[in-house]
Amino acid sequence: MIKLIATDLDGTLINDHGKINEKIFDLIEYLTEKKIIFAAASGRFYSQLSENFEKVNSDMLFIAHNGALIKYHKSGKVLYSNCILKEDIKTVVNFKRELGEELFLASDTTAYIANPSEHMLAIFNHVSVPAAVVKSFEEVKCPIYRMTYYVKDGVKPAILEYLKSNLNDNLEFVVSGSNWIDITNKGVSKGNAIKMLQEKFNISEKNTMVFGDYYNDLTMFKAAHYSYAMENAPEDVKKHANFIAESNNNNGVYNIINNYAASL
């Protein structure tokens, strides 16, 4: 029996128009009644996830910032938190001068940006994330879970090689979108977040189902027997999953879970 279900959002549960099929909300309530834990696992902010699932009344789980923060939806109880050291933030901020790309620091609710372009501000406005413009990143005093580069012309191998060579040993990065690179503390991943939940609630890989479409979802695939890559995922992402779900535009996540729920 499945006891834990986790899904990515962008490109997975969310369609290309930025919408979630609202039928999933009632399904989450049903899963909760059946004692099945449902988690949204994303690089998104906790505040975004809370807004995405505001119509869900049950206390589902949010795995935010690619696993740096695990927090309940309704109660706000934190199960896990992994903040980046100030010294490491300074190092990555210095990379910005070398790379020439836009960088923001992510707290649980806010994106902190220094000298942002209008395009960058428009992105945050579109996804409903509060953006705080600062003169210097040294002004930011709150806990930071993730540092993200926005690469306007698309992530290139040269940028990845630069980060591999220069990033502090206690940090790591993942390509979370065609224009996005997320940097977190080493060991932070969606997969490790899934493993923490499995350990806490005594759930095995065989009783875990996950859905994803991109490279930051690969660690989740390793933590679950029922690992589903979306039909719209890159081919080299699909090969790491045990199963393929219909695309995000064809309600792939909902269809798989609903079929399983019908058998309960």
Tab-separated table of C-alpha atoms in Angstrom:
chain	number	residue	atom	x	y	z
A	1	MET	CA	0.000	0.000	0.000
A	2	ILE	CA	1.185	3.518	-0.804
A	3	LYS	CA	1.744	5.559	2.356
A	4	LEU	CA	3.591	8.613	0.991
A	5	ILE	CA	2.989	10.536	-2.248
A	6	ALA	CA	5.129	13.513	-3.273
A	7	THR	CA	4.935	15.584	-6.416
A	8	ASP	CA	6.929	18.343	-8.013
A	9	LEU	CA	4.927	21.349	-9.218
A	10	ASP	CA	6.311	23.201	-12.239
A	11	GLY	CA	6.135	21.000	-15.318
A	12	THR	CA	4.596	18.206	-13.246
A	13	LEU	CA	1.429	19.039	-11.300
A	14	ILE	CA	1.172	22.512	-12.833
A	15	ASN	CA	0.329	22.741	-16.536
A	16	ASP	CA	2.016	24.995	-19.062
A	17	HIS	CA	-0.553	27.715	-18.343
A	18	GLY	CA	0.533	27.834	-14.698
A	19	LYS	CA	-2.612	26.143	-13.380
A	20	ILE	CA	-3.265	23.175	-11.078
A	21	ASN	CA	-6.229	20.942	-11.882
A	22	GLU	CA	-8.346	21.650	-8.803
A	23	LYS	CA	-9.661	18.082	-8.713
A	24	ILE	CA	-6.368	17.212	-7.007
A	25	PHE	CA	-7.463	19.167	-3.905
A	26	ASP	CA	-10.382	16.851	-3.127
A	27	LEU	CA	-8.139	13.898	-3.897
A	28	ILE	CA	-5.610	15.110	-1.311
A	29	GLU	CA	-8.404	15.273	1.286
A	30	TYR	CA	-9.377	11.696	0.414
A	31	LEU	CA	-5.776	10.490	0.678
A	32	THR	CA	-5.504	12.114	4.103
A	33	GLU	CA	-8.629	10.249	5.233
A	34	LYS	CA	-6.911	7.044	4.122
A	35	LYS	CA	-3.814	7.939	6.210
A	36	ILE	CA	-1.679	8.592	3.114
A	37	ILE	CA	0.749	11.499	3.467
A	38	PHE	CA	0.724	13.945	0.549
A	39	ALA	CA	3.636	16.335	-0.004
A	40	ALA	CA	4.327	19.035	-2.570
A	41	ALA	CA	8.071	18.980	-3.304
A	42	SER	CA	9.379	22.010	-5.125
A	43	GLY	CA	12.087	24.590	-5.511
A	44	ARG	CA	9.355	27.103	-4.781
A	45	PHE	CA	9.023	29.213	-1.644
A	46	TYR	CA	6.937	27.935	1.268
A	47	SER	CA	4.672	30.963	0.839
A	48	GLN	CA	4.075	30.026	-2.808
A	49	LEU	CA	3.194	26.453	-1.922
A	50	SER	CA	0.822	27.632	0.780
A	51	GLU	CA	-0.949	29.790	-1.796
A	52	ASN	CA	-0.970	27.012	-4.417
A	53	PHE	CA	-2.770	24.680	-2.002
A	54	GLU	CA	-4.878	27.191	-0.062
A	55	LYS	CA	-8.046	25.231	-0.938
A	56	VAL	CA	-6.714	22.115	0.797
A	57	ASN	CA	-8.020	21.861	4.359
A	58	SER	CA	-5.914	18.923	5.512
A	59	ASP	CA	-2.457	19.478	6.969
A	60	MET	CA	-0.425	18.292	3.980
A	61	LEU	CA	3.342	18.734	3.827
A	62	PHE	CA	5.434	21.192	1.842
A	63	ILE	CA	8.998	20.369	0.827
A	64	ALA	CA	10.187	23.844	-0.151
A	65	HIS	CA	13.436	25.130	-1.644
A	66	ASN	CA	14.313	21.692	-3.079
A	67	GLY	CA	14.319	20.139	0.387
A	68	ALA	CA	15.864	22.863	2.562
A	69	LEU	CA	12.575	23.371	4.419
A	70	ILE	CA	9.894	20.820	5.325
A	71	LYS	CA	6.837	22.419	6.863
A	72	TYR	CA	3.183	21.590	7.425
A	73	HIS	CA	0.543	23.463	5.438
A	74	LYS	CA	-2.011	24.427	8.089
A	75	SER	CA	-0.206	24.192	11.418
A	76	GLY	CA	3.015	25.718	10.083
A	77	LYS	CA	5.016	23.203	12.118
A	78	VAL	CA	8.577	22.847	10.828
A	79	LEU	CA	9.903	19.295	10.486
A	80	TYR	CA	13.253	20.260	8.978
A	81	SER	CA	15.172	23.438	8.244
A	82	ASN	CA	18.628	23.880	6.688
A	83	CYS	CA	19.815	27.483	6.356
A	84	ILE	CA	22.913	28.672	4.503
A	85	LEU	CA	25.796	30.198	6.469
A	86	LYS	CA	26.478	33.920	6.001
A	87	GLU	CA	30.058	33.151	4.904
A	88	ASP	CA	28.797	30.876	2.140
A	89	ILE	CA	26.308	33.483	1.000
A	90	LYS	CA	29.131	36.012	0.637
A	91	THR	CA	31.095	33.577	-1.524
A	92	VAL	CA	28.195	33.003	-3.906
A	93	VAL	CA	27.425	36.723	-4.042
A	94	ASN	CA	31.003	37.280	-5.209
A	95	PHE	CA	30.439	34.759	-8.023
A	96	LYS	CA	27.766	37.094	-9.345
A	97	ARG	CA	30.435	39.534	-10.447
A	98	GLU	CA	32.231	36.789	-12.381
A	99	LEU	CA	29.175	35.186	-13.952
A	100	GLY	CA	27.267	38.356	-14.759
A	101	GLU	CA	23.944	36.631	-14.066
A	102	GLU	CA	21.146	37.718	-11.740
A	103	LEU	CA	21.094	36.259	-8.241
A	104	PHE	CA	18.484	36.225	-5.505
A	105	LEU	CA	18.452	34.923	-1.931
A	106	ALA	CA	15.378	32.989	-0.826
A	107	SER	CA	13.877	33.043	2.663
A	108	ASP	CA	10.696	31.075	3.355
A	109	THR	CA	8.553	33.918	2.009
A	110	THR	CA	10.683	36.523	0.209
A	111	ALA	CA	13.196	36.877	-2.625
A	112	TYR	CA	15.998	39.337	-1.869
A	113	ILE	CA	17.564	40.960	-4.930
A	114	ALA	CA	20.277	43.578	-5.414
A	115	ASN	CA	20.087	45.789	-8.511
A	116	PRO	CA	17.454	43.667	-10.265
A	117	SER	CA	16.452	44.083	-13.889
A	118	GLU	CA	12.867	44.936	-14.753
A	119	HIS	CA	12.577	41.473	-16.286
A	120	MET	CA	13.553	39.835	-12.999
A	121	LEU	CA	11.035	41.878	-11.026
A	122	ALA	CA	8.360	40.964	-13.565
A	123	ILE	CA	9.093	37.269	-13.020
A	124	PHE	CA	8.519	37.547	-9.272
A	125	ASN	CA	5.377	39.571	-9.789
A	126	HIS	CA	4.063	36.888	-12.149
A	127	VAL	CA	4.633	34.052	-9.648
A	128	SER	CA	3.347	36.062	-6.662
A	129	VAL	CA	6.591	36.049	-4.673
A	130	PRO	CA	7.351	39.195	-2.644
A	131	ALA	CA	10.624	40.665	-3.910
A	132	ALA	CA	12.661	42.861	-1.560
A	133	VAL	CA	15.184	45.043	-3.377
A	134	VAL	CA	18.323	45.679	-1.308
A	135	LYS	CA	21.390	47.810	-1.991
A	136	SER	CA	23.618	44.988	-0.793
A	137	PHE	CA	22.981	41.357	0.104
A	138	GLU	CA	24.692	42.098	3.428
A	139	GLU	CA	21.468	43.856	4.439
A	140	VAL	CA	19.659	40.493	4.492
A	141	LYS	CA	19.542	39.207	8.083
A	142	CYS	CA	16.826	36.525	7.962
A	143	PRO	CA	17.486	32.792	7.408
A	144	ILE	CA	18.257	31.938	3.768
A	145	TYR	CA	17.453	28.473	2.430
A	146	ARG	CA	18.407	28.821	-1.210
A	147	MET	CA	20.426	31.039	-3.544
A	148	THR	CA	19.302	31.047	-7.152
A	149	TYR	CA	20.890	32.286	-10.341
A	150	TYR	CA	18.651	33.314	-13.203
A	151	VAL	CA	20.511	32.746	-16.467
A	152	LYS	CA	18.695	34.830	-19.052
A	153	ASP	CA	20.110	33.062	-22.126
A	154	GLY	CA	19.772	29.570	-20.655
A	155	VAL	CA	22.049	27.471	-18.459
A	156	LYS	CA	25.283	26.676	-20.314
A	157	PRO	CA	27.982	24.063	-19.519
A	158	ALA	CA	30.555	26.810	-18.870
A	159	ILE	CA	28.519	28.185	-15.952
A	160	LEU	CA	28.103	24.730	-14.446
A	161	GLU	CA	31.834	24.055	-14.750
A	162	TYR	CA	32.587	27.375	-13.049
A	163	LEU	CA	30.349	26.472	-10.111
A	164	LYS	CA	31.813	22.962	-9.858
A	165	SER	CA	35.309	24.442	-9.627
A	166	ASN	CA	34.584	27.357	-7.305
A	167	LEU	CA	31.663	26.472	-5.044
A	168	ASN	CA	32.484	25.875	-1.377
A	169	ASP	CA	32.647	22.191	-0.404
A	170	ASN	CA	29.650	22.502	1.912
A	171	LEU	CA	27.420	23.831	-0.886
A	172	GLU	CA	25.961	22.171	-3.965
A	173	PHE	CA	23.859	23.203	-6.926
A	174	VAL	CA	21.169	21.743	-9.143
A	175	VAL	CA	19.710	22.900	-12.449
A	176	SER	CA	16.042	23.400	-11.595
A	177	GLY	CA	14.898	24.833	-14.927
A	178	SER	CA	16.288	25.838	-18.298
A	179	ASN	CA	17.185	29.269	-16.878
A	180	TRP	CA	17.606	28.467	-13.180
A	181	ILE	CA	20.418	27.183	-10.967
A	182	ASP	CA	19.636	26.589	-7.279
A	183	ILE	CA	22.398	26.550	-4.655
A	184	THR	CA	21.821	25.026	-1.212
A	185	ASN	CA	23.796	23.406	1.575
A	186	LYS	CA	25.322	20.071	0.615
A	187	GLY	CA	22.930	17.214	1.270
A	188	VAL	CA	19.829	19.301	0.665
A	189	SER	CA	17.643	17.663	-1.974
A	190	LYS	CA	14.090	16.590	-2.561
A	191	GLY	CA	15.261	12.993	-2.281
A	192	ASN	CA	16.795	13.479	1.150
A	193	ALA	CA	13.613	15.233	2.261
A	194	ILE	CA	11.635	12.180	1.142
A	195	LYS	CA	14.027	9.922	3.074
A	196	MET	CA	13.522	12.018	6.219
A	197	LEU	CA	9.763	11.606	5.934
A	198	GLN	CA	10.147	7.881	5.304
A	199	GLU	CA	12.259	7.540	8.434
A	200	LYS	CA	10.004	9.721	10.582
A	201	PHE	CA	6.798	7.925	9.582
A	202	ASN	CA	8.307	4.442	9.126
A	203	ILE	CA	7.569	4.267	5.393
A	204	SER	CA	9.601	2.213	2.913
A	205	GLU	CA	10.599	3.015	-0.675
A	206	LYS	CA	8.123	0.348	-1.790
A	207	ASN	CA	5.320	2.343	-0.169
A	208	THR	CA	6.358	5.667	-1.721
A	209	MET	CA	5.140	7.305	-4.948
A	210	VAL	CA	6.783	10.405	-6.480
A	211	PHE	CA	6.349	12.526	-9.606
A	212	GLY	CA	8.805	14.861	-11.331
A	213	ASP	CA	9.949	16.271	-14.643
A	214	TYR	CA	13.417	17.774	-14.204
A	215	TYR	CA	16.922	17.257	-12.877
A	216	ASN	CA	16.124	18.431	-9.345
A	217	ASP	CA	13.631	15.549	-9.156
A	218	LEU	CA	16.158	12.765	-9.804
A	219	THR	CA	16.962	12.315	-6.108
A	220	MET	CA	13.257	11.733	-5.443
A	221	PHE	CA	13.201	9.000	-8.065
A	222	LYS	CA	15.963	7.182	-6.179
A	223	ALA	CA	13.935	7.285	-2.948
A	224	ALA	CA	10.742	5.683	-4.285
A	225	HIS	CA	9.794	2.467	-6.058
A	226	TYR	CA	6.821	4.167	-7.685
A	227	SER	CA	8.844	6.903	-9.370
A	228	TYR	CA	7.069	8.630	-12.244
A	229	ALA	CA	8.697	10.938	-14.773
A	230	MET	CA	6.292	13.058	-16.772
A	231	GLU	CA	5.887	12.442	-20.497
A	232	ASN	CA	7.049	16.039	-21.045
A	233	ALA	CA	10.314	15.478	-19.134
A	234	PRO	CA	13.685	15.424	-20.941
A	235	GLU	CA	14.637	11.934	-22.116
A	236	ASP	CA	17.657	11.778	-19.791
A	237	VAL	CA	15.329	12.484	-16.850
A	238	LYS	CA	12.815	9.832	-17.898
A	239	LYS	CA	15.435	7.089	-17.886
A	240	HIS	CA	15.911	7.502	-14.120
A	241	ALA	CA	12.242	6.818	-13.298
A	242	ASN	CA	10.570	3.419	-13.055
A	243	PHE	CA	7.357	4.619	-14.713
A	244	ILE	CA	6.102	7.333	-17.070
A	245	ALA	CA	3.002	9.457	-16.373
A	246	GLU	CA	1.023	11.424	-18.925
A	247	SER	CA	2.208	14.996	-19.449
A	248	ASN	CA	1.535	17.884	-17.092
A	249	ASN	CA	-0.962	19.237	-19.635
A	250	ASN	CA	-2.870	15.936	-19.601
A	251	ASN	CA	-3.220	15.744	-15.790
A	252	GLY	CA	-0.685	12.936	-15.515
A	253	VAL	CA	-0.204	13.229	-11.751
A	254	TYR	CA	-3.921	13.378	-10.993
A	255	ASN	CA	-4.712	10.448	-13.276
A	256	ILE	CA	-2.157	8.104	-11.678
A	257	ILE	CA	-3.114	9.006	-8.103
A	258	ASN	CA	-6.839	8.920	-8.832
A	259	ASN	CA	-6.547	5.454	-10.366
A	260	TYR	CA	-4.715	4.256	-7.268
A	261	ALA	CA	-7.213	5.926	-4.911
A	262	ALA	CA	-10.079	4.173	-6.698
A	263	SER	CA	-8.617	0.846	-5.603
A	264	LEU	CA	-8.586	1.722	-1.900
